[in-house]
């Protein structure tokens, strides 16, 4: 099992939700490339926990834990003019201090496993030590350092004309904002939670990146996306719906336009044979409902080894999906930059 992600760009995330700080080390970033500190801060703010007062849906879904998520660079950059930073080519390390921990919320959870969270897996693997306050390394909080590395990768890709855009297209099975808002407030009142779908589109990615079998781009993207806690599915292009179509409907007709091969439709989601084909790369990510909920759930007290009922307290997202949108962009940007660097930058 890997602690680092990537082949050419290697990303390691450290810390825990309730440790002093969490951070990221990135090896292999191109020397001399620049990024904007302010743009990175804006990107971090899209994911950061705590109500922001700007968006009713995002606010009603978010945990009450407030963290400014200010990025502190420890090595790997030089400050330049106009809020820019230049990558020095050595390992980059950046961290965020955890300022709003409330570890007492997790006292009971050291002996009672939360259904749906990482507790069962962590306990079976590591015993009681695996049950860390705040969910330890399993927490959604660990996506903040992922967003530092991914936010920089997004800026580097943008300079090459590659854009990565995600949005939520469903929450609790609803797609209309009014219905989503109602579903979220009902779930919150009932001390329950919701899941949803984040759709992502990558435009401008070069053709010919990826390969057969284990070199496939879909597998690489899926591997990065599954590092995000609460992800339970990913589909590319027509995805599961495509399995219900005929070949004649699902195949994308190939056309010649100005000497370029393009496809009329994009059921393949921009990838054929694991290789990018120049069409937009399109995929959708399924997030499960937030596991920690206040309503009654059956579980086991592992100190007494007895079945019991848990009504979990603490501060939790009613739905992780709005805050996971930039995380999907970050995870996608990291794997795409990594894959592209592997093919040589100058195609
Ligand atoms: C941005 C984000 C925020 C999250 N917030 C919470 C939360 O407040 N409470 C919770 O129980 N789970 C939350 N999760 C999900 C859990 O971290 C996740 O379900 C858990 O670690 C188990 O991993 P698994 O669902 O991938 O099996 C969040 C996930 C993300 C990506
Ligand atoms: C802090 C964040 O989200 C946390 C993710 C999370 C979990 O179990 O995943 C549980 C909660 O942690 P705590 O109980 O410490 O408030 C969330 O607030 C964050 O995303 O930055």
Coordinates of N, CA and C in Angstrom, one line a residue, residues 186-310:
X186 N -33.9 19.1 5.4 CA -34.7 17.9 6.0 C -33.7 16.9 6.6
X187 N -32.6 16.6 5.9 CA -31.6 15.7 6.4 C -31.0 16.2 7.7
X188 N -30.7 17.5 7.8 CA -30.1 18.1 9.0 C -31.1 18.0 10.1
X189 N -32.4 18.4 9.9 CA -33.4 18.3 11.0 C -33.5 16.9 11.5
X190 N -33.4 15.9 10.6 CA -33.5 14.5 11.0 C -32.2 13.9 11.5
X191 N -31.2 14.8 11.7 CA -29.9 14.3 12.1 C -29.3 13.3 11.2
X192 N -29.6 13.4 9.9 CA -29.1 12.5 9.0 C -28.2 13.2 8.0
X193 N -27.8 12.5 6.9 CA -26.8 13.1 5.9 C -27.2 12.7 4.5
X194 N -26.5 13.3 3.5 CA -26.8 13.0 2.1 C -25.5 12.9 1.4
X195 N -25.6 12.1 0.3 CA -24.4 12.0 -0.7 C -24.7 12.8 -2.0
X196 N -23.9 12.5 -3.0 CA -24.2 13.2 -4.2 C -23.1 12.9 -5.3
X197 N -23.2 13.6 -6.4 CA -22.4 13.3 -7.5 C -21.6 14.6 -7.9
X198 N -20.3 14.5 -8.2 CA -19.5 15.6 -8.7 C -19.1 15.3 -10.1
X199 N -19.4 16.2 -11.1 CA -19.1 15.9 -12.5 C -17.9 16.8 -12.8
X200 N -16.9 16.2 -13.5 CA -15.7 16.9 -13.8 C -15.4 16.9 -15.3
X201 N -14.9 18.0 -15.9 CA -14.6 18.1 -17.3 C -13.2 18.7 -17.4
X202 N -12.4 18.0 -18.2 CA -11.0 18.5 -18.5 C -10.9 18.9 -19.9
X203 N -10.6 20.1 -20.2 CA -10.5 20.6 -21.6 C -9.1 20.9 -21.9
X204 N -8.7 20.7 -23.2 CA -7.4 21.1 -23.7 C -6.3 20.1 -23.4
X205 N -6.6 18.9 -22.8 CA -5.6 17.9 -22.5 C -5.0 17.3 -23.8
X206 N -3.7 17.2 -23.9 CA -3.1 16.7 -25.2 C -3.6 15.3 -25.6
X207 N -3.5 15.0 -26.9 CA -3.9 13.6 -27.3 C -2.7 12.7 -27.0
X208 N -3.0 11.4 -26.9 CA -1.9 10.4 -26.9 C -1.3 10.2 -25.5
X209 N -1.9 10.7 -24.4 CA -1.3 10.4 -23.1 C -2.0 9.2 -22.5
X210 N -1.2 8.3 -22.0 CA -1.8 7.0 -21.4 C -1.4 5.8 -22.1
X211 N -2.1 4.7 -21.9 CA -1.7 3.5 -22.6 C -2.5 2.3 -22.3
X212 N -2.1 1.2 -22.8 CA -2.9 -0.1 -22.5 C -2.7 -0.6 -21.1
X213 N -3.7 -1.4 -20.7 CA -3.6 -2.2 -19.4 C -3.3 -1.3 -18.2
X214 N -2.2 -1.5 -17.5 CA -2.0 -0.7 -16.3 C -1.5 0.7 -16.6
X215 N -1.2 1.0 -17.9 CA -0.8 2.4 -18.2 C -2.0 3.3 -18.5
X216 N -3.2 2.8 -18.4 CA -4.4 3.5 -18.8 C -4.7 4.8 -17.9
X217 N -5.2 5.8 -18.7 CA -5.5 7.1 -18.0 C -6.7 7.0 -17.1
X218 N -7.7 6.2 -17.5 CA -8.8 6.0 -16.6 C -8.4 5.5 -15.2
X219 N -7.6 4.4 -15.3 CA -7.1 3.8 -14.0 C -6.4 4.8 -13.1
X220 N -5.5 5.6 -13.8 CA -4.7 6.6 -13.0 C -5.6 7.6 -12.4
X221 N -6.6 8.1 -13.2 CA -7.5 9.1 -12.6 C -8.3 8.5 -11.5
X222 N -8.8 7.3 -11.7 CA -9.6 6.6 -10.6 C -8.8 6.5 -9.4
X223 N -7.5 6.1 -9.5 CA -6.7 5.9 -8.3 C -6.5 7.2 -7.5
X224 N -6.4 8.3 -8.2 CA -6.2 9.6 -7.5 C -7.6 10.0 -6.9
X225 N -8.6 9.8 -7.6 CA -10.0 10.2 -7.1 C -10.4 9.3 -5.9
X226 N -10.0 8.1 -5.9 CA -10.4 7.2 -4.7 C -9.5 7.5 -3.5
X227 N -8.5 8.4 -3.6 CA -7.8 8.8 -2.4 C -8.7 9.8 -1.6
X228 N -9.8 10.3 -2.2 CA -10.6 11.2 -1.5 C -11.6 10.4 -0.6
X229 N -11.6 10.7 0.7 CA -12.6 10.0 1.5 C -14.0 10.2 1.1
X230 N -14.8 9.1 1.2 CA -16.2 9.1 0.9 C -16.5 8.9 -0.6
X231 N -15.5 8.7 -1.4 CA -15.8 8.4 -2.8 C -16.1 6.9 -2.9
X232 N -17.1 6.6 -3.6 CA -17.5 5.2 -3.8 C -17.7 4.8 -5.2
X233 N -17.6 5.7 -6.2 CA -17.7 5.3 -7.6 C -17.2 6.4 -8.5
X234 N -16.8 5.9 -9.7 CA -16.4 6.9 -10.8 C -16.8 6.3 -12.1
X235 N -17.3 7.1 -13.0 CA -17.7 6.6 -14.3 C -17.2 7.6 -15.3
X236 N -16.7 7.1 -16.5 CA -16.2 8.0 -17.5 C -17.2 8.0 -18.7
X237 N -17.4 9.2 -19.3 CA -18.2 9.3 -20.5 C -19.6 8.8 -20.2
X238 N -20.1 7.9 -21.0 CA -21.5 7.3 -20.8 C -21.5 6.4 -19.6
X239 N -20.4 5.9 -19.2 CA -20.3 5.1 -17.9 C -21.3 4.0 -17.8
X240 N -21.9 3.9 -16.7 CA -22.9 2.8 -16.4 C -24.1 2.8 -17.4
X241 N -24.5 4.1 -17.7 CA -25.6 4.2 -18.7 C -25.2 3.6 -20.0
X242 N -23.9 3.7 -20.4 CA -23.4 3.1 -21.7 C -23.6 1.6 -21.7
X243 N -23.6 1.0 -20.6 CA -23.7 -0.5 -20.5 C -25.1 -0.9 -20.9
X244 N -26.0 0.1 -20.9 CA -27.4 -0.3 -21.3 C -27.7 0.1 -22.8
X245 N -26.7 0.7 -23.5 CA -26.9 1.1 -24.9 C -26.4 0.0 -25.8
X246 N -26.7 0.1 -27.1 CA -26.2 -0.7 -28.1 C -24.8 -0.1 -28.6
X247 N -24.0 -0.9 -29.2 CA -22.7 -0.4 -29.7 C -22.9 0.7 -30.7
X248 N -24.0 0.6 -31.5 CA -24.3 1.6 -32.5 C -24.6 3.0 -31.9
X249 N -25.2 2.9 -30.6 CA -25.5 4.2 -29.9 C -24.3 4.7 -29.1
X250 N -23.6 3.8 -28.6 CA -22.5 4.2 -27.6 C -21.2 4.6 -28.3
X251 N -20.9 3.9 -29.5 CA -19.7 4.3 -30.2 C -19.8 5.8 -30.6
X252 N -18.6 6.4 -30.6 CA -18.6 7.8 -31.0 C -18.1 7.9 -32.4
X253 N -18.9 8.3 -33.4 CA -18.5 8.4 -34.8 C -17.2 9.3 -34.9
X254 N -16.3 8.8 -35.7 CA -15.0 9.5 -35.9 C -15.1 10.4 -37.1
X255 N -14.7 11.7 -37.0 CA -14.8 12.7 -38.1 C -13.4 13.3 -38.3
X256 N -13.3 13.8 -39.6 CA -12.1 14.5 -39.9 C -12.4 16.0 -40.0
X257 N -11.8 16.8 -39.2 CA -12.1 18.3 -39.3 C -10.8 19.0 -39.3
X258 N -10.6 19.7 -40.4 CA -9.3 20.5 -40.6 C -8.1 19.6 -40.4
X259 N -8.2 18.4 -40.9 CA -7.0 17.5 -40.7 C -6.9 16.8 -39.4
X260 N -7.8 17.2 -38.5 CA -7.8 16.5 -37.1 C -8.9 15.5 -37.0
X261 N -8.5 14.4 -36.3 CA -9.5 13.4 -36.0 C -10.2 13.8 -34.7
X262 N -11.6 13.9 -34.8 CA -12.3 14.2 -33.6 C -13.5 13.2 -33.6
X263 N -14.3 13.2 -32.5 CA -15.4 12.3 -32.5 C -16.7 13.2 -32.4
X264 N -17.8 12.7 -33.0 CA -19.0 13.5 -33.0 C -19.7 13.6 -31.6
X265 N -19.6 12.5 -30.9 CA -20.2 12.4 -29.6 C -19.0 12.1 -28.6
X266 N -19.2 12.1 -27.4 CA -18.1 11.8 -26.4 C -18.5 10.8 -25.4
X267 N -19.1 9.7 -25.8 CA -19.5 8.6 -24.8 C -18.2 8.0 -24.2
X268 N -17.1 8.1 -24.9 CA -15.9 7.5 -24.3 C -15.3 8.4 -23.2
X269 N -15.8 9.6 -23.1 CA -15.3 10.5 -22.0 C -13.9 10.9 -22.3
X270 N -13.5 11.0 -23.6 CA -12.2 11.6 -24.0 C -11.0 10.6 -23.9
X271 N -11.4 9.3 -23.7 CA -10.3 8.3 -23.5 C -10.7 7.0 -24.3
X272 N -9.8 6.6 -25.2 CA -9.9 5.3 -25.9 C -8.7 4.5 -25.6
X273 N -8.9 3.2 -25.2 CA -7.8 2.3 -24.9 C -6.8 2.9 -23.9
X274 N -7.4 3.6 -22.9 CA -6.6 4.2 -21.8 C -5.8 5.5 -22.3
X275 N -6.0 5.9 -23.5 CA -5.2 7.0 -24.1 C -6.1 8.2 -24.4
X276 N -5.7 9.4 -24.1 CA -6.5 10.6 -24.3 C -6.6 10.8 -25.8
X277 N -7.9 11.1 -26.2 CA -8.1 11.3 -27.7 C -8.4 12.7 -28.1
X278 N -8.2 13.7 -27.2 CA -8.3 15.1 -27.6 C -9.7 15.7 -27.3
X279 N -10.7 14.8 -27.1 CA -12.0 15.3 -26.7 C -11.9 15.6 -25.2
X280 N -12.9 16.4 -24.7 CA -12.8 16.6 -23.2 C -12.8 15.3 -22.4
X281 N -12.0 15.3 -21.4 CA -12.1 14.1 -20.5 C -13.2 14.4 -19.5
X282 N -14.2 13.5 -19.5 CA -15.4 13.7 -18.7 C -15.6 12.5 -17.7
X283 N -15.8 12.8 -16.4 CA -16.1 11.8 -15.5 C -16.9 12.3 -14.4
X284 N -17.6 11.3 -13.7 CA -18.5 11.7 -12.6 C -18.1 10.8 -11.4
X285 N -18.2 11.5 -10.2 CA -17.7 10.8 -9.0 C -18.9 10.7 -8.0
X286 N -19.1 9.5 -7.5 CA -20.2 9.3 -6.5 C -19.6 9.4 -5.1
X287 N -20.2 10.3 -4.3 CA -19.9 10.4 -2.9 C -21.0 9.9 -2.1
X288 N -20.6 9.1 -1.1 CA -21.7 8.5 -0.2 C -22.1 9.6 0.8
X289 N -23.2 9.3 1.5 CA -23.7 10.3 2.5 C -22.6 10.3 3.7
X290 N -22.5 11.5 4.3 CA -21.5 11.6 5.4 C -21.8 10.5 6.4
X291 N -20.8 9.7 6.9 CA -21.1 8.6 7.8 C -21.5 9.1 9.2
X292 N -20.9 10.1 9.8 CA -21.2 10.5 11.2 C -22.5 11.3 11.2
X293 N -23.5 10.6 11.9 CA -24.8 11.2 11.9 C -25.3 11.1 13.3
X294 N -26.3 12.0 13.6 CA -26.8 12.0 15.0 C -28.0 11.1 15.3
X295 N -28.5 10.5 14.2 CA -29.7 9.6 14.5 C -29.1 8.2 14.9
X296 N -30.0 7.4 15.4 CA -29.6 6.1 16.0 C -29.1 5.1 15.0
X297 N -27.9 4.5 15.3 CA -27.4 3.5 14.4 C -26.9 2.3 15.3
X298 N -27.0 1.1 14.7 CA -26.6 -0.1 15.5 C -25.1 -0.2 15.2
X299 N -24.4 -0.6 16.3 CA -22.9 -0.8 16.2 C -22.4 -1.6 17.4
X300 N -21.1 -1.6 17.6 CA -20.5 -2.4 18.7 C -19.6 -1.5 19.6
X301 N -19.8 -1.7 20.9 CA -18.8 -1.1 21.8 C -17.7 -2.1 21.9
X302 N -16.5 -1.7 21.5 CA -15.4 -2.6 21.4 C -14.6 -2.8 22.7
X303 N -14.9 -2.0 23.7 CA -14.3 -2.2 25.1 C -15.1 -3.3 25.8
X304 N -16.4 -3.3 25.6 CA -17.3 -4.3 26.3 C -17.6 -5.5 25.4
X305 N -17.2 -5.3 24.1 CA -17.5 -6.3 23.0 C -19.0 -6.7 23.1
X306 N -19.8 -5.6 23.0 CA -21.3 -5.7 23.1 C -21.9 -4.8 22.0
X307 N -23.0 -5.3 21.4 CA -23.8 -4.5 20.5 C -24.4 -3.3 21.3
X308 N -24.5 -2.2 20.6 CA -25.0 -1.0 21.2 C -25.7 -0.1 20.1
X309 N -26.2 1.0 20.6 CA -26.7 2.0 19.6 C -26.0 3.3 19.8
X310 N -25.6 3.9 18.6 CA -24.8 5.2 18.7 C -25.6 6.3 18.1

